[in-house]
Short mmCIF file of N, CA and C in Angstrom, two decimals:
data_model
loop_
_atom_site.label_atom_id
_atom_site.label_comp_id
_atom_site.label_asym_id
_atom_site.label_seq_id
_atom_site.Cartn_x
_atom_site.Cartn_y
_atom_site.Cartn_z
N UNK A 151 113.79 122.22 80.92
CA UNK A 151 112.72 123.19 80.76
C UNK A 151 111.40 122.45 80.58
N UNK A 152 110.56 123.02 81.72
CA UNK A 152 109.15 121.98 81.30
C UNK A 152 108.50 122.93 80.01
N UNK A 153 107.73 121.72 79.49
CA UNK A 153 107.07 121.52 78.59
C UNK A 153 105.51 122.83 78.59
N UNK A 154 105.51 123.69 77.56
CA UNK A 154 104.18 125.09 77.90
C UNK A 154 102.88 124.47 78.46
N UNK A 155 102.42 125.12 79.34
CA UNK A 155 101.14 124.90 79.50
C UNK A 155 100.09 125.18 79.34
N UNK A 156 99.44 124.28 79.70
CA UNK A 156 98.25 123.94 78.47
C UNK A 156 97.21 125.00 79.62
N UNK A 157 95.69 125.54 79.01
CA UNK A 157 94.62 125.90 80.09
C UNK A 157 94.02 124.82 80.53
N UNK A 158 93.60 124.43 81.72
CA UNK A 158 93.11 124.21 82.92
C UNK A 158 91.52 123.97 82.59
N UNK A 159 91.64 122.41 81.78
CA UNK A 159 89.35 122.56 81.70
C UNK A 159 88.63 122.14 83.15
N UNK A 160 87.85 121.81 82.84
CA UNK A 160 87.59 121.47 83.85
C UNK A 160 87.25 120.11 84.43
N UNK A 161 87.45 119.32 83.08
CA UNK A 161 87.58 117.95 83.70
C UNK A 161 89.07 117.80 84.37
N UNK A 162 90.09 118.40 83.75
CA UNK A 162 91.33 118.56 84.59
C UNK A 162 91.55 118.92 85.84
N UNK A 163 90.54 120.11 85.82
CA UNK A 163 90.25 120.95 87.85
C UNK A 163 89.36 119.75 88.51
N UNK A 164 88.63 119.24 87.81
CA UNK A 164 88.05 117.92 88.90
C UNK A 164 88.97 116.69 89.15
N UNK A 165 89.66 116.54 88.49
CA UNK A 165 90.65 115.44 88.90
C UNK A 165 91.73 115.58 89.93
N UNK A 166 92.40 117.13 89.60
CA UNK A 166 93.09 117.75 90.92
C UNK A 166 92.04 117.98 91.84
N UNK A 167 90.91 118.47 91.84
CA UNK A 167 89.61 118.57 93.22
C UNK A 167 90.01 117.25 94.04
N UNK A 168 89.11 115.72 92.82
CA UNK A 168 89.53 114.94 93.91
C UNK A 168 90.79 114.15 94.42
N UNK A 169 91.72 114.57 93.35
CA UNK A 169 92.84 113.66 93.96
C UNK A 169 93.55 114.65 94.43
N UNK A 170 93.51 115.76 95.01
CA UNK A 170 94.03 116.55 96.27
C UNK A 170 93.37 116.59 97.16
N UNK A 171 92.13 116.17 97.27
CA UNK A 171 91.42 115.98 98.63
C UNK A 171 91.51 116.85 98.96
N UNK A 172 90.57 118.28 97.95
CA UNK A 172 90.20 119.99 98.54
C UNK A 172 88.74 120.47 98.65
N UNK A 173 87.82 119.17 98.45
CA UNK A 173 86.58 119.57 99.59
C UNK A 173 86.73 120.07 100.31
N UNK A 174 87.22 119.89 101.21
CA UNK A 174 87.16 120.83 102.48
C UNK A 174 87.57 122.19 102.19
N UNK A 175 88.36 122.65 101.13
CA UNK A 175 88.39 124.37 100.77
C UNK A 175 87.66 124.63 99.90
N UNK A 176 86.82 124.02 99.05
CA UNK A 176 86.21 124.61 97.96
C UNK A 176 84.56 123.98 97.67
N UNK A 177 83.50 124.28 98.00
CA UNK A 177 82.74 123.51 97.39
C UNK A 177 82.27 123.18 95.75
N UNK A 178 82.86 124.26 95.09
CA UNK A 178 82.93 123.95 93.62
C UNK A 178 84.26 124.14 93.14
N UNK A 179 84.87 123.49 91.95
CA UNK A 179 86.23 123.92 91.75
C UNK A 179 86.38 123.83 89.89
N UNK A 180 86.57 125.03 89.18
CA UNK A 180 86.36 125.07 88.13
C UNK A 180 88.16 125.03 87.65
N UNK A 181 88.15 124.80 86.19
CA UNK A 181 89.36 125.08 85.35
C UNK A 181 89.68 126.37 86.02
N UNK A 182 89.05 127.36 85.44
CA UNK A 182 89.09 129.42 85.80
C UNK A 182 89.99 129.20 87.45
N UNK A 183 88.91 128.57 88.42
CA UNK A 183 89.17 128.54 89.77
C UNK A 183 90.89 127.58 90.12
N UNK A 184 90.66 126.08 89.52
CA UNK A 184 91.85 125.83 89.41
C UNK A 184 93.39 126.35 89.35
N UNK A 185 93.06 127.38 88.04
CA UNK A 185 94.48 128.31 87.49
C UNK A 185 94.66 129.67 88.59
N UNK A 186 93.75 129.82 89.28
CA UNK A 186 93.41 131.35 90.49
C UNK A 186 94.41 130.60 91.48
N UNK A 187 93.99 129.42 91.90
CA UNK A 187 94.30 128.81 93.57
C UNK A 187 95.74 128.40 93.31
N UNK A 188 96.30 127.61 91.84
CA UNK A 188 97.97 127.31 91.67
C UNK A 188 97.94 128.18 90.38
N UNK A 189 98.26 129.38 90.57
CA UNK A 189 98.70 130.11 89.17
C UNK A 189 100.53 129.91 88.87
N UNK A 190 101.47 129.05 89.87
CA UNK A 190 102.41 128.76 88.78
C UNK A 190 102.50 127.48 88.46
N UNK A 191 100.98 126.55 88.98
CA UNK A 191 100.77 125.04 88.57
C UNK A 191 99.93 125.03 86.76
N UNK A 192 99.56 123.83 86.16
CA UNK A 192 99.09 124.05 85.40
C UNK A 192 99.45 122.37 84.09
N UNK A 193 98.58 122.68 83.79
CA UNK A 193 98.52 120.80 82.59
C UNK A 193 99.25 121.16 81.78
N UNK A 194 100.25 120.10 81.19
CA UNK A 194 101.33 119.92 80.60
C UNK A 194 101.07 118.65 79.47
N UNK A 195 101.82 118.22 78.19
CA UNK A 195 101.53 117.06 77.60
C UNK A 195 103.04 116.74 77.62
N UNK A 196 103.72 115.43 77.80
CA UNK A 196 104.49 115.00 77.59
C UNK A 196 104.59 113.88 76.47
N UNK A 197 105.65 114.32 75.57
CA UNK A 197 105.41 113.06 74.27
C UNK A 197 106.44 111.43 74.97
N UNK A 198 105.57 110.76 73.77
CA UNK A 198 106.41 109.63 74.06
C UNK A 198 107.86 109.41 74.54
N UNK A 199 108.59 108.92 75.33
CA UNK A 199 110.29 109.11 75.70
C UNK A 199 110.56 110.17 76.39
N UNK A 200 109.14 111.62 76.37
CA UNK A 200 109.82 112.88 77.03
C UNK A 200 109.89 112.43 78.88
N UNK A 201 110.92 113.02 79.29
CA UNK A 201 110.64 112.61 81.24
C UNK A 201 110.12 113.91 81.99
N UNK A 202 109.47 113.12 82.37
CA UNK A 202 108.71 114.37 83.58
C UNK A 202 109.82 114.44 85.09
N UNK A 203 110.57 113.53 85.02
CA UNK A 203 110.99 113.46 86.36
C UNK A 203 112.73 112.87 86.41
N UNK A 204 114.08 113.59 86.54
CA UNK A 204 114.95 112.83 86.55
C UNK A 204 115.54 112.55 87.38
N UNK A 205 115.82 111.01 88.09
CA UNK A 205 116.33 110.75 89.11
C UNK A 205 117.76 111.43 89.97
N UNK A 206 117.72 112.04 90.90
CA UNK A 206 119.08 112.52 91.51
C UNK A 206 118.87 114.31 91.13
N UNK A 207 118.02 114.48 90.66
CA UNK A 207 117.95 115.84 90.36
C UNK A 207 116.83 116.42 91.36
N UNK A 208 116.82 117.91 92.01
CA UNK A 208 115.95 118.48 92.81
C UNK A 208 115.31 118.76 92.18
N UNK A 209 113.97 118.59 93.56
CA UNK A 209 112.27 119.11 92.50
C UNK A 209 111.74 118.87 94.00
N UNK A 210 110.47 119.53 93.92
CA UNK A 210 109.12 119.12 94.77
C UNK A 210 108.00 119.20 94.00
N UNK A 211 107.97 119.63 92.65
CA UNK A 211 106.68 119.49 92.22
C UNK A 211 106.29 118.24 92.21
N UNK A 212 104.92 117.94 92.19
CA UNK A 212 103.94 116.51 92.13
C UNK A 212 103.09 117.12 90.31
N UNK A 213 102.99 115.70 89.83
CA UNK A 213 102.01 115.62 88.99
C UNK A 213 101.25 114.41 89.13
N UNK A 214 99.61 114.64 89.07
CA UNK A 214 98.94 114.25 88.78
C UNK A 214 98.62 113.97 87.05
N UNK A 215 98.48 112.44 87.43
CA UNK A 215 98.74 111.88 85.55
C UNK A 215 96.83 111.54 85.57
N UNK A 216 96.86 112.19 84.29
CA UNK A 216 95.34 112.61 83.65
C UNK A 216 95.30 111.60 82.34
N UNK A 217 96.14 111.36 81.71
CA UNK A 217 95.93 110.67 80.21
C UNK A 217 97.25 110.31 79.82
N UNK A 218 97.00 108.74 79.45
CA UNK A 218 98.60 108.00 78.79
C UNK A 218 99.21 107.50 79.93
N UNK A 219 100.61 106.80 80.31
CA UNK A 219 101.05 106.02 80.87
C UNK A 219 101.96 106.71 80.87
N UNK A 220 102.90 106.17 82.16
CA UNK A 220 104.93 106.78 82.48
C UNK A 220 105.25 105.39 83.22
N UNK A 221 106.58 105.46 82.58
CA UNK A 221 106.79 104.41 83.46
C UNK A 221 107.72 104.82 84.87
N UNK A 222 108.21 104.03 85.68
CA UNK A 222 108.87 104.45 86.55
C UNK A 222 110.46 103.79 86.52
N UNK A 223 111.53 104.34 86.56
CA UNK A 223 112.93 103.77 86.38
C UNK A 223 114.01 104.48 87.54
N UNK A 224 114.26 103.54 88.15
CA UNK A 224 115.78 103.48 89.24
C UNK A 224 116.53 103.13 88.52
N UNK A 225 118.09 103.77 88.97
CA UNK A 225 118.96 103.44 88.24
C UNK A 225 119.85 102.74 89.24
N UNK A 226 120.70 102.29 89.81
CA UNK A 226 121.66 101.39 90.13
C UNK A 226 122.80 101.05 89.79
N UNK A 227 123.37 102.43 89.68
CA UNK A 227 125.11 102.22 89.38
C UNK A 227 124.68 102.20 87.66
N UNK A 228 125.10 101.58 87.16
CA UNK A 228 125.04 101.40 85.68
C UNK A 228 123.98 100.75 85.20
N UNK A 229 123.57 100.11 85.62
CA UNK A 229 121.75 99.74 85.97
C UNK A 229 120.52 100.01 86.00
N UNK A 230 119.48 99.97 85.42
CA UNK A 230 118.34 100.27 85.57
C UNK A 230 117.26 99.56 85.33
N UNK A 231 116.16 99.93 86.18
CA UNK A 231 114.86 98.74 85.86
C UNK A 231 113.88 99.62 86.28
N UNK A 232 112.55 99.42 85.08
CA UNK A 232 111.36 99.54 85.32
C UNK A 232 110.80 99.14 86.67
N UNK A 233 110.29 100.21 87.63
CA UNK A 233 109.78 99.74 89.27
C UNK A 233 108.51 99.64 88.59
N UNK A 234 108.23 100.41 87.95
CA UNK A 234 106.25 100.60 88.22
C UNK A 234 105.66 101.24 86.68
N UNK A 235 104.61 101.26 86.31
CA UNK A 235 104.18 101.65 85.07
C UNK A 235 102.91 102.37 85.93
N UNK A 236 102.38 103.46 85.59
CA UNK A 236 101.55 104.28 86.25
C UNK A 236 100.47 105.09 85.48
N UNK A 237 99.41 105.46 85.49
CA UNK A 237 98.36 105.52 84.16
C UNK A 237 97.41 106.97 85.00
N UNK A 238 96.12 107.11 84.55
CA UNK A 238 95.54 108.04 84.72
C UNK A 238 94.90 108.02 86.87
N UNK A 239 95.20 109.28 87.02
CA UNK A 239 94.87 109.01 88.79
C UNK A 239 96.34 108.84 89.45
N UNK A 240 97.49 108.71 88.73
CA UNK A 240 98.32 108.10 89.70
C UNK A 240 98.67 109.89 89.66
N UNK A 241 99.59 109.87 91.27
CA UNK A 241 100.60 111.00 91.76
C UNK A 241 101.66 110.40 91.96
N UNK A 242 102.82 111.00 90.76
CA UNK A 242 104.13 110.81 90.65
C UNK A 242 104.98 112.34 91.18
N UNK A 243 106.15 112.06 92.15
CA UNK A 243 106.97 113.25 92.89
C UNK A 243 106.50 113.23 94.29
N UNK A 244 106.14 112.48 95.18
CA UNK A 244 105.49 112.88 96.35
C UNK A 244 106.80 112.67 96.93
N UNK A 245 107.47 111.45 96.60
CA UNK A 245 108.80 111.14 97.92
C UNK A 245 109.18 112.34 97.54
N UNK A 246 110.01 113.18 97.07
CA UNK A 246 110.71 113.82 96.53
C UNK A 246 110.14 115.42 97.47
N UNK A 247 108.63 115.30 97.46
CA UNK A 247 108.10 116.78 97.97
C UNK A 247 108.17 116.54 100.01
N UNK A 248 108.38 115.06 100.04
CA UNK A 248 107.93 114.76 101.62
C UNK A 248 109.21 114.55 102.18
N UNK A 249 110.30 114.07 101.12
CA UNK A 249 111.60 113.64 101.91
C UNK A 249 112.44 115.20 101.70
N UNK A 250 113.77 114.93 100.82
CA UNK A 250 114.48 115.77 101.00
C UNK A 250 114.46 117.00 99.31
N UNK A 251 114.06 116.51 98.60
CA UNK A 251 113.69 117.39 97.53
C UNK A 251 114.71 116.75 96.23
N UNK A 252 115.42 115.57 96.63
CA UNK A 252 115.67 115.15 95.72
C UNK A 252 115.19 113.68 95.11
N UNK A 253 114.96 113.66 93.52
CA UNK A 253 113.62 112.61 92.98
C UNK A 253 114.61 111.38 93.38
N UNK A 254 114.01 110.67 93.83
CA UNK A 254 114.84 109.10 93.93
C UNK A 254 113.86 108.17 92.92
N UNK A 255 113.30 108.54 91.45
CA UNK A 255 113.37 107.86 90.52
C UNK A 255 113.09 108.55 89.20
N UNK A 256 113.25 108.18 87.79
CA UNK A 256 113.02 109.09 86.81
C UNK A 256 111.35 108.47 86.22
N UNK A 257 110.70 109.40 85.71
CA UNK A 257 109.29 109.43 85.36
C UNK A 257 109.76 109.44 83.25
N UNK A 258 109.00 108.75 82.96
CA UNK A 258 109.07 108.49 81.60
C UNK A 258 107.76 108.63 80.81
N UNK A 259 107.21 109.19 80.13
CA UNK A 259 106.26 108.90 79.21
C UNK A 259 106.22 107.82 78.31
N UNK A 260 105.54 107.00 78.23
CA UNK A 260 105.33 105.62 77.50
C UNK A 260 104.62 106.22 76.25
N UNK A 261 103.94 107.04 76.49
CA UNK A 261 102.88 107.40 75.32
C UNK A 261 103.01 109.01 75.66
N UNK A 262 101.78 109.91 74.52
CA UNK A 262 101.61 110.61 74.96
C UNK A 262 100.88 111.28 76.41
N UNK A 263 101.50 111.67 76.99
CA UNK A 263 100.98 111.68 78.48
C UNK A 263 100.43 113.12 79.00
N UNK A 264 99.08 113.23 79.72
CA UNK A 264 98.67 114.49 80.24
C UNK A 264 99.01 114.59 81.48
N UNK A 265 99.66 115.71 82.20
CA UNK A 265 99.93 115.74 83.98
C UNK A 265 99.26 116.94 84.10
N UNK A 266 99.12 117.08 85.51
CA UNK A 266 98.80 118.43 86.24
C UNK A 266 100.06 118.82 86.96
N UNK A 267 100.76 119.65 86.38
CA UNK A 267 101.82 119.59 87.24
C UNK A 267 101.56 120.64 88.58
N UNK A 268 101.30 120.34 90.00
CA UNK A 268 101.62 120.85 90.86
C UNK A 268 102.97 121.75 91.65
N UNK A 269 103.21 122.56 91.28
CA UNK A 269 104.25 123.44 91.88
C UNK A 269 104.28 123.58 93.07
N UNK A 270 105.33 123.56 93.72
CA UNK A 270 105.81 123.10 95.12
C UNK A 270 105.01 124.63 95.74
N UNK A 271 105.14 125.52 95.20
CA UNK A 271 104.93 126.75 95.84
C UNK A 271 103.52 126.81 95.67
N UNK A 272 102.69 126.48 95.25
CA UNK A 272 101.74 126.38 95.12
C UNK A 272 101.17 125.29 96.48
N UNK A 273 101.63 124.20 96.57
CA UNK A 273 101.20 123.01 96.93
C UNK A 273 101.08 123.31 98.75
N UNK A 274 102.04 124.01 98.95
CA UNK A 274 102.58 124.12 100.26
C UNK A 274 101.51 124.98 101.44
N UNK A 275 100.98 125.39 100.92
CA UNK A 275 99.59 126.40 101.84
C UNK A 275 98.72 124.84 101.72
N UNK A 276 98.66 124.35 100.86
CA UNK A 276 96.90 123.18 100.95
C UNK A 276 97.59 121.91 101.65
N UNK A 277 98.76 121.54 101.19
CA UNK A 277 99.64 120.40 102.68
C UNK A 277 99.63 121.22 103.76
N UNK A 278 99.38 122.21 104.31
CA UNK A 278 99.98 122.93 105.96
C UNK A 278 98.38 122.58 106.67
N UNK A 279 97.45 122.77 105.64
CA UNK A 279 96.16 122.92 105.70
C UNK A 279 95.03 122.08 105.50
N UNK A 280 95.58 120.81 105.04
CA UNK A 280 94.54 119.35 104.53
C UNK A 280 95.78 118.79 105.01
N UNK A 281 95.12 117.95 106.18
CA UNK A 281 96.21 116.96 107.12
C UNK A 281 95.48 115.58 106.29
N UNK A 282 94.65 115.45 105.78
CA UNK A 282 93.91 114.49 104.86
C UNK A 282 95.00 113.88 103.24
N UNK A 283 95.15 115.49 102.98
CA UNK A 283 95.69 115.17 101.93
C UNK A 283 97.62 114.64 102.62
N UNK A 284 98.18 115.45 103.16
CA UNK A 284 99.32 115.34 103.22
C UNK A 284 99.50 113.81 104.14
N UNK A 285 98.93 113.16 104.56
CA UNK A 285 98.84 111.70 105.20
C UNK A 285 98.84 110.54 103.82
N UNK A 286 97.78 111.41 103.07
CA UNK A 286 97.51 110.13 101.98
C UNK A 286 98.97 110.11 101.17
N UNK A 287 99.60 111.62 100.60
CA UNK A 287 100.82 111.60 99.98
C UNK A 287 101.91 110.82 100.89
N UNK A 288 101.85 110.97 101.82
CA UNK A 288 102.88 110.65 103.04
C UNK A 288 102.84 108.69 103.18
N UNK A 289 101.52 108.34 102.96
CA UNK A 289 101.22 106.88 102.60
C UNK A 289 101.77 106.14 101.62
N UNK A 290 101.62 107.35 100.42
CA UNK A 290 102.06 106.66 99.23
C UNK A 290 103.47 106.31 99.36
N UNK A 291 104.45 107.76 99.94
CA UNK A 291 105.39 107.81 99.48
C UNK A 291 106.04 106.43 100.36
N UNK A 292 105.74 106.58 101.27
CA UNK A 292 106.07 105.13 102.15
C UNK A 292 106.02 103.40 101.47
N UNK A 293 104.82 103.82 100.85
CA UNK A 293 104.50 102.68 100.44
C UNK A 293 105.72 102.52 99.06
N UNK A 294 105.65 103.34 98.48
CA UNK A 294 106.57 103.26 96.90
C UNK A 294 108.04 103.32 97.16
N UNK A 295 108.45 103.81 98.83
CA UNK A 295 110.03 103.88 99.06
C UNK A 295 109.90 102.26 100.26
N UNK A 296 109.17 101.82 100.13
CA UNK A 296 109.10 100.66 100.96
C UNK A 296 109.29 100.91 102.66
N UNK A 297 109.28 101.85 102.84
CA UNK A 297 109.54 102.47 104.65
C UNK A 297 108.21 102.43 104.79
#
């Protein structure tokens, strides 16, 4: 069960503005406007140890990380290792929304951590519609699954 959400300021709606690359739909984009355009998206706090993301489990939501650190962990049979440590600006869940809908790593809070969590149902009209944005996610995810 995710974690209640928080309202939508507007330094939060400018960080989803630019790291969804939605100039092109909006010339201003407020908190108010934010919560209108993804009303089942919305900022979340995750405490220290809580996971935003567990490996092998379905999802397409994306979050955008606003405040605090997560780390990133593959597991490997009985195995596991830190891939990546990830901080404010990063988008964690993209393989997961671009491949088949299942996370191929778990998301960890190091600290207390702020996300935007993006809801797949939400997300899916502004990827059909910003070939900008869905290239750059499509980059990342390449880049972080090594393909």
């Amino acid at each position: 069960m995710p974690p209640p959400r928080l309202p939508v300021d507007d330094v939060a709606a400018l960080a989803v503005y630019d790291s969804f690359k939605l100039d092109g739909f909006f010339p201003e984009f407020s908190g108010e406007l934010c919560m209108k355009v993804f009303p089942r998206s919305g900022l979340n706090e995750f405490a220290e140890g809580e996971r935003l993301l567990e490996q092998g489990e379905g999802g397409r939501d994306l979050f955008l990380l606003l405040g605090g650190r997560v780390a990133i962990i593959q597991s490997f049979g009985s195995a596991a290792a830190e891939v990546a440590s990830l901080g404010p600006g990063a988008v964690v869940g993209e393989v997961a929304l671009l491949r088949d809908g299942v996370r191929t790593a778990s998301a960890v809070a190091m600290e207390l951590t702020r996300a935007f969590r993006l809801v797949y149902e939400d997300v899916g009209y502004v990827l059909k519609n910003n070939p900008a944005l869905a290239a750059h996610l499509e980059a990342l995810a390449r880049q972080r699954t090594g393909a």
